[in-house]
């Protein structure tokens, strides 16, 4: 008995020493690789494999967990990563509700977190809790402003809205109403549908009855095809806008000729090859696309994975700075990492140019979006 | 604009009937499976999903993951059959089960890989889809529900929920996170009494009606159909007159899988079906089945049509409350049923 206790003590001591000696940087990743957000989460997970294995001379250990697009699971996973894996940084998660819930976990344990979700509420305002939270995707506000600006330039006076009856659809509706009011455009119809609906004829008829100049479809992925198809079937002649949630190859594959002419805002990486050479994001975007497609096959890339890539770029800049101040695995290192992330300037990412500060934990501006149209079943940059 | 506007009401009605027809088919399958095997078959919608997505992968020239699932289930059920026969000391039927299982698996594999690579014409792909999806019904019954055939309704329900989760997960692995559409079987529109209907929705209504008539004929005129009905009415009685309950259960699951796969093929051209689409569609069929008290086929079918119509009208008038309205429908029905009918508990028999 005594002997085994002794043995245990030695073992614990040994383990403690070895973990100190190694001091690898531990990064916990939470993405939604199953569940409704899987089409976003899978490319994000795939991108982790492309991130560097050593940063600033230190080995980086990635632990990837799936939250099944579920808020509770995301929070449990975040706690697990912090308590069991002793991570220095959390990247994730894919969805807005789950990211919002993870803020408390990050703040409690004082662990920096880079969310991959869209909503502005995750990083604004930067208060005591959110001082640990960053994100890389453009906010809906940024994207909605681009859409409404395009509407105004094309003399659209009235707009109809058909969107998901969930957080995504509601968020877009709120942004549309805010931006449209500011630019003197009237929202004349607002209709909802579920992503699994087999028909949206009722909603489309109601929108058509209001005779809008343009229709915005607030939906993501292939379920966004159905309203546009139904609008076409009913002979709608106005402009049809989609959100950046549809910017993947599956949308074009499933939509085919039914989504021809759709106008949407997107991160520049979607049309990286069409950007002018003077645009600094062209090189970064193309490099990511080639790297991703080299590993996962042609046309497999989507803009969602690029958010993870951008998070990786921020991390590559911040970790070497933090390493100078403290050892990985300590509270001091996590704080130094947070400060380093906050001080990141002029990082050219696939989606935009990041200039973070103590009051802006996203750091993207209008350069992080372009307007794109579906022409000939492919994305075409609108100049 | 009013919902009863003559320019809108007929379109909404036609749309509701088209969706309702699919829900009605699914509600019939649910009633059938429950009546014969006491299983509340939650994964009914997954057959719909497998139907559409199997055809979609064949369209892309890929070997659908459905084949893997089918072969694994076939292997497990063959092993189960062989072990059972050997326990009975029946070496000959053990041999037959084993050899036929292996031959069937090899045949299906060869057929699917050849046809998938050859990008066969649409009709051949449809038949191949049915050939791959329909056997999942009896095989799932053999592997999951037959060993539980004497368990309580609750245990069967738990197994059914578990099976639903497994099948949804497999759908994600096999077909990926994004949905797919299949090509339309019928292009163009038809004008009927001033209302423009797409040929596709006419086809859905017609095929559903034909299938229902076929089911009626099957249950009313054929010996097998009558045996199924007898099992549904009284399991013990049916057994006493020589109907094997396991054979009846297997047949009920075959019909359910056939109905599911056909529904999937019918809705595939109009919406993008993804790996998690099946559940909600199945659930709406379930509301219909509940209206029919899980016993009456015609009431279930009518109830499902009603669900389709209400859904369509609600999507026009109050789209943000549509799901709430559709699923709240179940409450007054349950209340009325529990007040009007004498409680009959299967477990007390």
XYZ file of C-alpha atoms in Angstrom:
732
model
C 0.000 0.000 0.000
C 2.661 2.411 1.068
C 4.766 1.420 -1.832
C 1.998 2.049 -4.350
C 1.314 5.471 -2.826
C 4.939 6.282 -3.204
C 4.816 5.151 -6.786
C 1.796 7.345 -7.475
C 3.509 10.362 -5.976
C 6.546 9.851 -8.142
C 4.378 9.416 -11.184
C 2.438 12.610 -10.473
C 5.642 14.530 -9.952
C 7.047 13.127 -13.169
C 3.933 14.061 -15.107
C 3.950 17.547 -13.651
C 7.571 18.048 -14.637
C 7.102 16.639 -18.117
C 4.064 18.821 -18.848
C 6.033 21.869 -17.739
C 9.013 20.882 -19.807
C 6.950 20.340 -22.943
C 4.797 23.455 -22.617
C 3.160 23.032 -25.991
C 0.568 25.569 -27.013
C -2.831 23.912 -26.716
C -5.630 25.107 -28.963
C -9.173 23.832 -28.465
C -11.465 23.901 -31.491
C -15.241 23.560 -31.289
C -17.195 23.403 -34.559
C -20.633 22.159 -35.605
C -19.597 19.290 -37.847
C -22.981 17.622 -37.365
C -26.498 19.034 -36.985
C -28.148 21.850 -38.957
C -24.939 23.942 -39.166
C -22.845 21.031 -40.457
C -22.371 22.560 -43.912
C -20.512 25.429 -42.194
C -18.809 23.353 -39.524
C -17.301 20.673 -41.770
C -15.155 23.032 -43.921
C -14.110 24.772 -40.694
C -13.009 21.469 -39.200
C -11.229 20.536 -42.446
C -9.322 23.821 -42.349
C -7.828 23.033 -38.939
C -5.750 20.327 -40.618
C -4.177 23.032 -42.806
C -3.086 25.198 -39.856
C 0.611 25.147 -38.882
C 1.808 22.532 -36.399
C 4.433 24.842 -34.881
C 4.079 28.554 -34.174
C 6.970 30.670 -32.879
C 9.072 27.548 -32.409
C 6.477 25.906 -30.148
C 4.533 22.811 -31.013
C 0.778 23.469 -31.289
C -1.659 20.748 -30.252
C -5.166 21.042 -31.692
C -8.098 19.313 -30.003
C -11.240 19.342 -32.156
C -14.683 18.727 -30.649
C -18.082 18.660 -32.365
C -20.995 20.469 -30.730
C -23.670 18.990 -33.046
C -24.974 22.581 -33.608
C -26.238 22.442 -30.020
C -25.737 25.196 -27.451
C -25.527 22.967 -24.379
C -23.000 20.658 -26.012
C -20.900 23.642 -27.064
C -20.735 24.902 -23.474
C -19.927 21.435 -22.123
C -17.193 21.045 -24.727
C -15.739 24.449 -23.872
C -15.553 23.487 -20.176
C -14.018 20.152 -21.076
C -11.338 21.784 -23.215
C -10.469 24.222 -20.458
C -10.502 21.804 -17.531
C -9.236 18.573 -19.072
C -7.139 19.703 -22.020
C -5.909 22.936 -20.361
C -6.170 24.847 -23.626
C -4.640 28.290 -24.032
C -7.082 29.360 -26.741
C -10.522 28.275 -27.930
C -11.532 28.667 -31.560
C -15.257 28.290 -32.103
C -18.006 27.717 -32.410
C -19.871 27.839 -35.714
C -23.288 29.111 -34.597
C -24.287 32.389 -32.933
C -26.437 31.033 -30.050
C -23.743 28.576 -28.983
C -20.990 31.189 -29.273
C -23.000 33.577 -27.097
C -23.359 30.870 -24.465
C -19.633 30.127 -24.544
C -18.744 33.744 -23.682
C -19.362 33.097 -19.978
C -17.134 30.029 -19.962
C -14.313 31.913 -21.656
C -14.650 34.892 -19.309
C -14.884 32.735 -16.162
C -11.720 30.800 -16.958
C -10.001 33.823 -18.535
C -9.327 31.950 -21.782
C -9.269 33.849 -25.089
C -11.850 32.650 -27.586
C -12.197 33.329 -31.334
C -15.757 32.699 -32.483
C -16.611 31.703 -36.067
C -20.224 32.898 -35.874
C -21.776 35.899 -37.570
C -23.687 37.932 -35.000
C -22.363 41.260 -33.791
C -23.669 40.535 -30.274
C -20.795 38.110 -29.676
C -18.161 40.866 -29.574
C -20.126 44.045 -28.958
C -19.926 45.864 -26.658
C -16.477 44.810 -25.416
C -17.299 44.591 -21.693
C -15.621 42.623 -18.903
C -16.994 39.315 -20.205
C -16.454 39.997 -23.887
C -12.919 41.249 -23.325
C -11.891 37.591 -23.842
C -13.930 37.065 -26.981
C -12.944 37.707 -30.605
C -14.428 36.660 -33.924
C -13.411 36.538 -37.598
C -16.590 36.383 -39.778
C -18.126 39.622 -41.040
C -21.158 40.681 -39.016
C -24.629 40.503 -40.541
C -24.704 44.283 -40.096
C -21.719 44.714 -42.428
C -23.253 42.398 -45.051
C -26.778 43.840 -44.802
C -25.399 47.350 -45.284
C -23.771 46.175 -48.535
C -27.045 44.679 -49.801
C -29.107 47.760 -49.003
C -26.458 50.000 -50.559
C -26.654 47.927 -53.748
C -30.456 48.182 -53.672
C -30.299 51.933 -53.394
C -27.815 52.209 -56.277
C -30.201 50.163 -58.421
C -33.221 52.335 -57.558
C -35.029 49.728 -55.473
C -37.761 51.485 -53.477
C -39.621 48.572 -51.879
C -38.323 45.211 -50.693
C -39.985 41.977 -49.609
C -38.362 39.553 -47.177
C -38.596 35.757 -46.909
C -36.357 34.248 -44.249
C -35.782 31.356 -41.876
C -37.959 31.343 -38.772
C -34.858 31.031 -36.570
C -32.061 33.240 -35.231
C -30.497 33.562 -38.686
C -33.678 34.802 -40.344
C -34.627 37.083 -37.465
C -31.141 38.621 -37.331
C -31.208 39.398 -41.033
C -34.698 40.862 -40.858
C -33.637 43.209 -38.059
C -30.562 44.342 -40.025
C -32.584 44.776 -43.214
C -35.188 46.927 -41.472
C -32.539 49.077 -39.801
C -30.517 49.659 -42.982
C -33.528 50.054 -45.265
C -35.046 52.715 -43.028
C -31.761 54.643 -43.088
C -31.697 54.635 -46.900
C -35.367 55.319 -47.509
C -36.308 51.835 -48.720
C -39.603 50.366 -47.485
C -39.885 46.746 -46.305
C -43.349 45.840 -47.613
C -43.630 42.154 -46.698
C -41.911 39.915 -44.164
C -42.491 36.158 -44.371
C -40.849 33.198 -42.596
C -40.317 29.562 -43.462
C -38.540 26.573 -41.941
C -35.424 25.108 -43.512
C -37.153 21.725 -43.916
C -40.335 23.100 -45.505
C -41.522 21.292 -48.612
C -43.216 24.378 -50.046
C -43.119 28.174 -49.671
C -45.900 28.940 -52.150
C -48.032 30.680 -49.505
C -45.228 32.984 -48.419
C -44.241 33.794 -51.995
C -47.822 34.660 -52.969
C -48.060 37.001 -50.000
C -44.793 38.716 -50.934
C -45.841 39.013 -54.581
C -49.137 40.582 -53.526
C -47.136 43.481 -52.034
C -45.368 44.023 -55.410
C -41.850 44.721 -54.110
C -39.049 45.938 -56.421
C -36.704 43.369 -54.874
C -36.866 40.358 -52.558
C -34.259 39.396 -49.977
C -34.090 35.727 -48.997
C -32.714 35.471 -45.457
C -31.635 31.838 -45.521
C -28.455 29.792 -45.624
C -27.293 26.774 -47.601
C -29.412 24.812 -50.055
C -32.763 25.503 -48.308
C -32.347 29.039 -49.712
C -33.002 27.650 -53.206
C -36.692 26.936 -52.597
C -37.964 30.552 -52.206
C -36.032 31.707 -55.264
C -37.334 28.788 -57.324
C -40.909 29.476 -56.196
C -40.535 33.196 -56.983
C -39.348 32.270 -60.495
C -42.165 29.748 -60.915
C -44.685 32.456 -60.051
C -43.163 34.795 -62.619
C -41.491 37.315 -60.322
C -39.502 39.813 -62.403
C -37.677 41.910 -59.771
C -34.218 41.513 -58.271
C -33.612 38.620 -55.899
C -31.010 39.041 -53.167
C -29.524 36.200 -51.107
C -27.313 36.388 -48.018
C -23.686 35.263 -47.720
C -25.002 32.113 -45.989
C -25.483 30.532 -49.429
C -21.917 31.061 -50.630
C -20.926 27.443 -51.199
C -20.706 25.103 -54.169
C -23.694 23.024 -53.025
C -26.020 26.006 -53.426
C -25.045 26.275 -57.095
C -25.169 22.507 -57.621
C -28.656 22.127 -56.129
C -30.013 25.446 -57.363
C -28.880 25.101 -60.970
C -30.773 27.440 -63.251
C -33.283 28.260 -60.488
C -30.786 30.517 -58.690
C -29.487 32.297 -61.778
C -29.243 36.064 -61.226
C -29.176 36.003 -57.438
C -27.222 38.896 -55.938
C -25.405 38.494 -52.648
C -22.652 39.967 -50.504
C -19.721 37.667 -49.724
C -16.226 37.592 -48.368
C -13.650 38.339 -51.096
C -12.293 34.782 -50.865
C -15.373 33.542 -52.766
C -14.171 35.265 -55.948
C -10.468 35.494 -55.075
C -9.399 34.760 -58.671
C -11.548 37.609 -60.023
C -10.200 40.264 -57.646
C -7.887 42.879 -59.190
C -4.183 42.158 -58.612
C -3.918 45.340 -56.556
C -6.204 43.847 -53.905
C -3.994 42.437 -51.118
C -6.601 39.810 -50.229
C -6.298 38.152 -53.624
C -3.011 36.439 -52.767
C -4.135 35.238 -49.338
C -7.492 34.063 -50.672
C -5.991 32.131 -53.594
C -3.367 30.561 -51.346
C -6.096 29.270 -49.022
C -8.280 28.015 -51.883
C -5.348 26.135 -53.458
C -4.274 24.649 -50.155
C -7.817 23.493 -49.311
C -8.637 22.127 -52.741
C -5.245 20.449 -52.912
C -6.205 18.402 -49.872
C -9.967 17.934 -50.270
C -10.510 18.024 -54.035
C -11.600 20.525 -56.657
C -14.555 22.845 -55.885
C -14.654 21.636 -52.281
C -13.738 25.031 -50.804
C -16.324 27.297 -49.198
C -16.110 30.712 -47.563
C -16.940 29.249 -44.147
C -13.657 27.380 -43.852
C -11.835 30.617 -44.591
C -13.140 32.074 -41.308
C -11.183 29.337 -39.538
C -8.175 30.153 -41.722
C -8.419 33.819 -40.676
C -8.671 32.775 -37.020
C -5.508 30.763 -37.652
C -3.769 33.828 -39.101
C -4.654 35.930 -36.044
C -3.370 33.142 -33.822
C -0.083 32.864 -35.740
C 0.515 36.545 -35.201
C -0.501 36.641 -31.542
C 1.112 33.470 -30.147
C 4.759 34.486 -30.799
C 4.095 37.821 -29.050
C 2.538 36.087 -26.044
C 5.328 33.489 -25.907
C 7.784 36.283 -25.109
C 5.834 37.157 -21.979
C 4.845 33.819 -20.445
C 4.867 30.046 -20.760
C 1.923 28.247 -22.417
C -0.460 26.590 -19.995
C -0.417 29.475 -17.510
C -2.941 32.206 -16.739
C -0.274 34.782 -17.636
C 0.118 33.268 -21.105
C -3.623 33.374 -21.737
C -3.755 37.005 -20.691
C -0.738 37.869 -22.841
C -2.411 36.067 -25.754
C -5.585 38.076 -25.265
C -3.594 41.321 -25.235
C -1.644 40.240 -28.299
C -4.847 39.398 -30.210
C -6.307 42.743 -29.223
C -3.213 44.538 -30.513
C -3.192 42.822 -33.915
C -3.025 45.312 -36.776
C -3.077 44.951 -40.550
C -3.442 41.207 -40.789
C -4.435 40.418 -44.352
C -6.861 37.515 -44.200
C -8.888 35.648 -46.783
C -12.006 37.586 -45.823
C -10.617 41.026 -45.093
C -7.995 43.125 -43.369
C -8.071 42.791 -39.601
C -7.315 45.808 -37.396
C -8.259 44.845 -33.875
C -8.327 47.109 -30.846
C -9.501 47.127 -27.247
C -12.930 48.284 -28.415
C -13.219 46.336 -31.674
C -12.695 42.582 -31.425
C -13.494 41.932 -35.093
C -11.554 44.656 -36.849
C -13.039 44.251 -40.320
C -14.219 47.143 -42.505
C -16.064 47.515 -45.815
C -13.107 45.947 -47.642
C -14.206 42.591 -46.196
C -17.191 42.232 -48.513
C -17.858 42.251 -52.222
C -21.125 42.001 -54.126
C -21.435 38.872 -56.229
C -24.007 37.648 -58.732
C -24.791 34.129 -59.900
C -24.115 34.151 -63.641
C -23.882 30.982 -65.706
C -24.068 28.874 -62.532
C -20.949 30.426 -61.054
C -20.090 33.401 -58.808
C -19.318 36.614 -60.656
C -17.837 39.666 -58.965
C -19.951 42.809 -59.473
C -17.532 45.642 -60.078
C -54.720 40.536 -49.757
C -57.305 38.105 -48.474
C -56.634 34.397 -48.257
C -59.965 33.687 -49.997
C -58.984 35.805 -52.993
C -59.911 33.752 -56.085
C -56.415 34.297 -57.485
C -54.780 32.812 -54.410
C -57.062 30.338 -52.688
C -56.977 27.644 -55.405
C -53.173 27.825 -55.620
C -52.826 27.425 -51.866
C -55.316 24.543 -51.880
C -53.491 22.743 -54.678
C -50.196 23.276 -52.886
C -51.638 22.000 -49.615
C -53.078 18.929 -51.311
C -49.717 18.141 -52.944
C -47.889 18.214 -49.615
C -50.850 16.612 -47.867
C -50.741 13.686 -50.303
C -47.164 12.900 -49.248
C -48.028 13.296 -45.547
C -51.020 11.006 -46.126
C -48.808 8.276 -47.579
C -46.492 8.509 -44.584
C -49.400 8.467 -42.127
C -50.668 5.258 -43.736
C -47.252 3.670 -43.283
C -47.154 4.760 -39.639
C -50.612 3.346 -38.936
C -49.716 0.084 -40.671
C -46.459 -0.411 -38.788
C -48.067 0.458 -35.445
C -51.089 -1.765 -35.987
C -49.033 -4.804 -36.932
C -45.947 -4.472 -34.733
C -46.903 -1.855 -32.043
C -43.832 0.171 -33.095
C -44.329 3.951 -33.295
C -42.030 4.229 -36.254
C -40.160 7.509 -35.760
C -37.619 6.819 -38.573
C -40.355 6.723 -41.254
C -39.118 10.110 -42.519
C -35.584 8.717 -42.880
C -36.809 6.384 -45.649
C -37.961 9.539 -47.450
C -34.515 11.063 -47.025
C -32.745 7.870 -48.153
C -35.068 7.692 -51.173
C -34.239 11.163 -52.457
C -30.560 11.181 -51.588
C -29.878 7.698 -52.981
C -31.298 8.795 -56.323
C -29.342 12.067 -56.082
C -26.034 10.226 -55.565
C -26.814 7.886 -58.450
C -27.429 10.978 -60.567
C -23.936 12.186 -59.716
C -22.549 8.795 -60.737
C -21.601 7.929 -57.152
C -22.241 4.667 -55.351
C -24.744 5.694 -52.653
C -23.875 5.012 -49.010
C -27.230 3.272 -48.795
C -25.517 0.239 -50.337
C -23.084 0.017 -47.409
C -25.929 0.193 -44.896
C -27.881 -2.407 -46.829
C -24.934 -4.816 -46.995
C -24.123 -4.406 -43.292
C -27.735 -5.029 -42.317
C -27.888 -7.987 -44.678
C -24.764 -9.456 -43.102
C -26.119 -9.046 -39.563
C -29.499 -10.502 -40.416
C -27.897 -13.424 -42.266
C -25.759 -14.210 -39.218
C -28.850 -13.963 -37.001
C -30.790 -16.304 -39.293
C -27.964 -18.837 -39.519
C -27.420 -18.865 -35.742
C -31.129 -19.277 -35.148
C -31.410 -22.155 -37.599
C -28.365 -23.901 -36.121
C -29.863 -23.578 -32.633
C -32.944 -25.333 -33.895
C -30.577 -28.004 -35.230
C -31.709 -27.247 -38.773
C -28.416 -27.343 -40.680
C -30.043 -27.274 -44.074
C -31.979 -24.033 -43.631
C -28.913 -22.501 -41.965
C -26.965 -23.273 -45.131
C -29.687 -21.847 -47.340
C -29.886 -18.610 -45.288
C -26.118 -18.198 -45.360
C -25.658 -18.843 -49.068
C -28.659 -16.760 -50.131
C -27.562 -13.873 -47.920
C -24.074 -13.823 -49.419
C -25.391 -14.240 -52.970
C -27.939 -11.430 -52.503
C -25.308 -9.088 -51.079
C -22.839 -9.806 -53.868
C -25.571 -9.390 -56.497
C -26.733 -6.038 -55.108
C -23.172 -4.778 -54.847
C -22.327 -5.749 -58.421
C -25.565 -4.287 -59.783
C -25.245 -0.965 -57.932
C -21.596 -0.342 -58.718
C -22.144 -1.145 -62.410
C -25.259 0.990 -62.788
C -23.869 3.894 -60.743
C -20.740 4.089 -62.872
C -22.739 3.732 -66.094
C -25.061 6.690 -65.216
C -28.095 4.671 -66.262
C -31.296 6.406 -67.459
C -33.540 8.033 -64.839
C -36.111 5.245 -64.733
C -33.444 2.583 -64.147
C -31.954 4.734 -61.374
C -35.390 5.100 -59.777
C -35.861 1.319 -59.796
C -32.357 0.805 -58.397
C -33.135 3.356 -55.644
C -36.228 1.380 -54.680
C -34.192 -1.821 -54.771
C -31.675 -0.287 -52.359
C -34.069 1.477 -49.968
C -37.048 -0.863 -49.725
C -35.089 -3.886 -48.344
C -33.901 -1.624 -45.507
C -37.429 -1.957 -44.067
C -37.540 -5.723 -43.520
C -33.815 -5.821 -42.636
C -34.223 -3.159 -39.940
C -37.192 -5.117 -38.635
C -35.135 -8.321 -38.581
C -32.148 -6.720 -36.842
C -33.805 -4.218 -34.490
C -37.459 -4.953 -33.857
C -37.897 -8.706 -34.316
C -35.674 -9.541 -31.313
C -37.807 -7.044 -29.308
C -41.157 -8.289 -30.540
C -42.407 -9.129 -27.046
C -41.229 -5.875 -25.475
C -43.590 -3.132 -24.316
C -44.688 -0.267 -26.566
C -42.400 2.040 -24.589
C -39.297 -0.088 -25.195
C -40.196 -0.314 -28.873
C -40.570 3.471 -28.986
C -37.170 3.946 -27.376
C -35.602 1.570 -29.917
C -37.383 3.476 -32.657
C -36.030 6.855 -31.481
C -32.532 5.362 -31.250
C -32.853 3.989 -34.773
C -33.969 7.429 -35.987
C -30.826 9.037 -34.537
C -28.590 6.353 -36.040
C -30.153 6.713 -39.484
C -29.897 10.533 -39.433
C -26.223 10.234 -38.447
C -25.592 7.730 -41.230
C -27.366 10.083 -43.649
C -24.854 12.800 -42.752
C -21.913 10.431 -43.254
C -23.243 9.030 -46.536
C -24.598 12.135 -48.230
C -22.830 15.086 -46.579
C -24.295 18.084 -44.789
C -25.893 19.841 -47.737
C -29.072 18.719 -49.414
C -29.698 17.570 -52.960
C -32.468 17.731 -55.490
C -33.382 15.148 -58.075
C -34.426 15.962 -61.648
C -38.136 16.528 -62.262
C -40.079 13.572 -63.627
C -42.534 15.921 -65.268
C -41.656 19.386 -66.556
C -44.088 22.176 -67.363
C -47.506 23.266 -66.147
C -51.111 22.290 -66.706
C -54.047 24.697 -66.468
C -56.988 23.129 -64.646
C -60.115 25.251 -64.211
C -58.186 28.500 -64.353
C -55.490 27.365 -61.906
C -51.977 26.719 -63.096
C -50.549 23.573 -61.556
C -47.091 22.199 -62.111
C -47.094 18.758 -63.687
C -44.825 17.632 -60.894
C -47.462 18.330 -58.233
C -50.138 16.647 -60.359
C -47.834 13.643 -60.569
C -47.410 13.636 -56.784
C -51.172 13.681 -56.243
C -51.782 11.007 -58.872
C -49.086 8.624 -57.685
C -50.229 9.040 -54.073
C -53.840 8.327 -55.026
C -52.796 5.282 -57.039
C -50.691 4.009 -54.174
C -53.584 4.405 -51.763
C -55.929 2.524 -54.071
C -53.250 -0.150 -54.416
C -52.956 -0.442 -50.642
C -56.725 -0.697 -50.332
C -56.768 -3.499 -52.897
C -53.873 -5.218 -51.144
C -55.543 -5.190 -47.734
C -59.004 -5.992 -48.988
C -58.459 -8.526 -51.738
C -55.222 -10.413 -51.263
C -54.538 -13.186 -48.765
C -51.289 -11.576 -47.578
C -53.059 -8.271 -47.043
C -55.806 -9.957 -45.088
C -53.223 -11.753 -42.969
C -51.669 -8.365 -42.162
C -55.036 -6.956 -41.178
C -55.779 -9.994 -39.050
C -52.485 -9.516 -37.195
C -53.344 -5.875 -36.646
C -56.762 -6.701 -35.237
C -55.664 -9.517 -32.934
C -52.101 -10.752 -32.765
C -52.856 -13.881 -30.734
C -55.871 -14.820 -32.857
C -53.882 -14.413 -36.050
C -51.164 -16.636 -34.644
C -53.717 -19.313 -33.766
C -54.906 -19.470 -37.369
C -51.328 -19.858 -38.603
C -50.132 -16.346 -39.477
C -46.530 -15.828 -38.358
C -46.308 -12.483 -36.553
C -42.678 -12.004 -37.616
C -43.580 -12.482 -41.278
C -46.399 -9.961 -40.858
C -44.042 -7.506 -39.153
C -41.455 -7.914 -41.886
C -44.074 -7.278 -44.544
C -45.404 -4.182 -42.734
C -41.881 -2.736 -42.647
C -41.391 -3.538 -46.338
C -44.545 -1.601 -47.216
C -43.470 1.264 -44.924
C -40.052 1.459 -46.589
C -41.640 1.338 -50.041
C -44.007 4.175 -49.148
C -41.151 6.184 -47.641
C -38.836 5.725 -50.617
C -41.606 6.591 -53.090
C -42.471 9.729 -51.110
C -38.819 10.696 -51.225
C -38.750 10.266 -54.990
C -41.944 12.318 -55.290
C -40.774 15.329 -53.244
C -37.139 15.162 -54.422
C -37.629 17.379 -57.485
C -39.436 20.170 -55.632
C -37.281 20.666 -52.550
C -33.679 20.143 -51.562
C -33.733 17.166 -49.208
C -30.856 17.012 -46.742
C -29.944 14.335 -44.214
C -32.164 15.859 -41.507
C -35.202 16.716 -43.641
C -36.986 13.423 -43.086
C -37.916 13.862 -39.453
C -40.230 16.889 -39.833
C -41.957 15.423 -42.866
C -42.482 12.169 -40.975
C -43.741 14.135 -37.978
C -46.434 15.793 -40.071
C -47.503 12.365 -41.300
C -47.549 11.350 -37.654
C -49.995 14.158 -36.811
C -52.265 12.676 -39.487
C -51.822 9.195 -38.046
C -52.717 10.501 -34.574
C -55.900 12.072 -35.955
C -56.725 8.578 -37.171
C -55.990 7.274 -33.669
C -53.158 5.115 -35.121
C -55.828 2.611 -36.208
C -57.947 4.081 -38.992
C -56.353 4.313 -42.453
C -58.920 6.607 -44.102
C -59.099 8.997 -41.134
C -55.294 9.101 -40.958
C -55.057 9.924 -44.661
C -57.728 12.629 -44.375
C -56.028 14.006 -41.264
C -52.712 14.210 -43.123
C -54.383 16.008 -46.041
C -55.837 18.427 -43.501
C -52.336 19.004 -42.103
C -51.104 19.813 -45.615
C -53.966 22.240 -46.256
C -53.687 24.002 -42.901
C -49.946 24.269 -43.401
C -50.454 25.879 -46.786
C -53.077 28.390 -45.590
C -51.016 29.182 -42.488
C -47.896 29.776 -44.580
C -49.838 32.479 -46.405
C -51.596 34.161 -43.485
C -49.239 33.731 -40.555
C -45.988 32.271 -41.821
C -44.057 32.839 -38.587
C -46.626 30.754 -36.652
C -47.009 28.008 -39.245
C -45.315 25.157 -37.368
C -47.041 26.181 -34.156
C -50.429 26.019 -35.848
C -49.738 22.668 -37.517
C -48.504 20.932 -34.392
C -51.084 22.534 -32.084
C -53.655 20.765 -34.217
C -52.746 17.587 -32.382
C -53.978 18.888 -28.996
C -57.737 19.162 -29.603
C -57.586 15.840 -31.450
C -55.926 14.112 -28.500
C -58.369 15.724 -26.091
C -61.338 14.665 -28.173
C -59.989 11.140 -28.582
C -59.279 10.650 -24.920
C -62.768 11.887 -24.001
C -64.695 10.052 -26.699
C -63.051 6.642 -26.911
C -62.747 3.983 -24.271
C -59.162 3.509 -23.269
C -57.842 0.316 -24.761
C -54.465 -0.844 -23.614
C -52.590 -3.346 -25.683
C -50.529 -4.383 -22.651
C -53.556 -5.707 -20.793
C -54.305 -8.427 -23.279
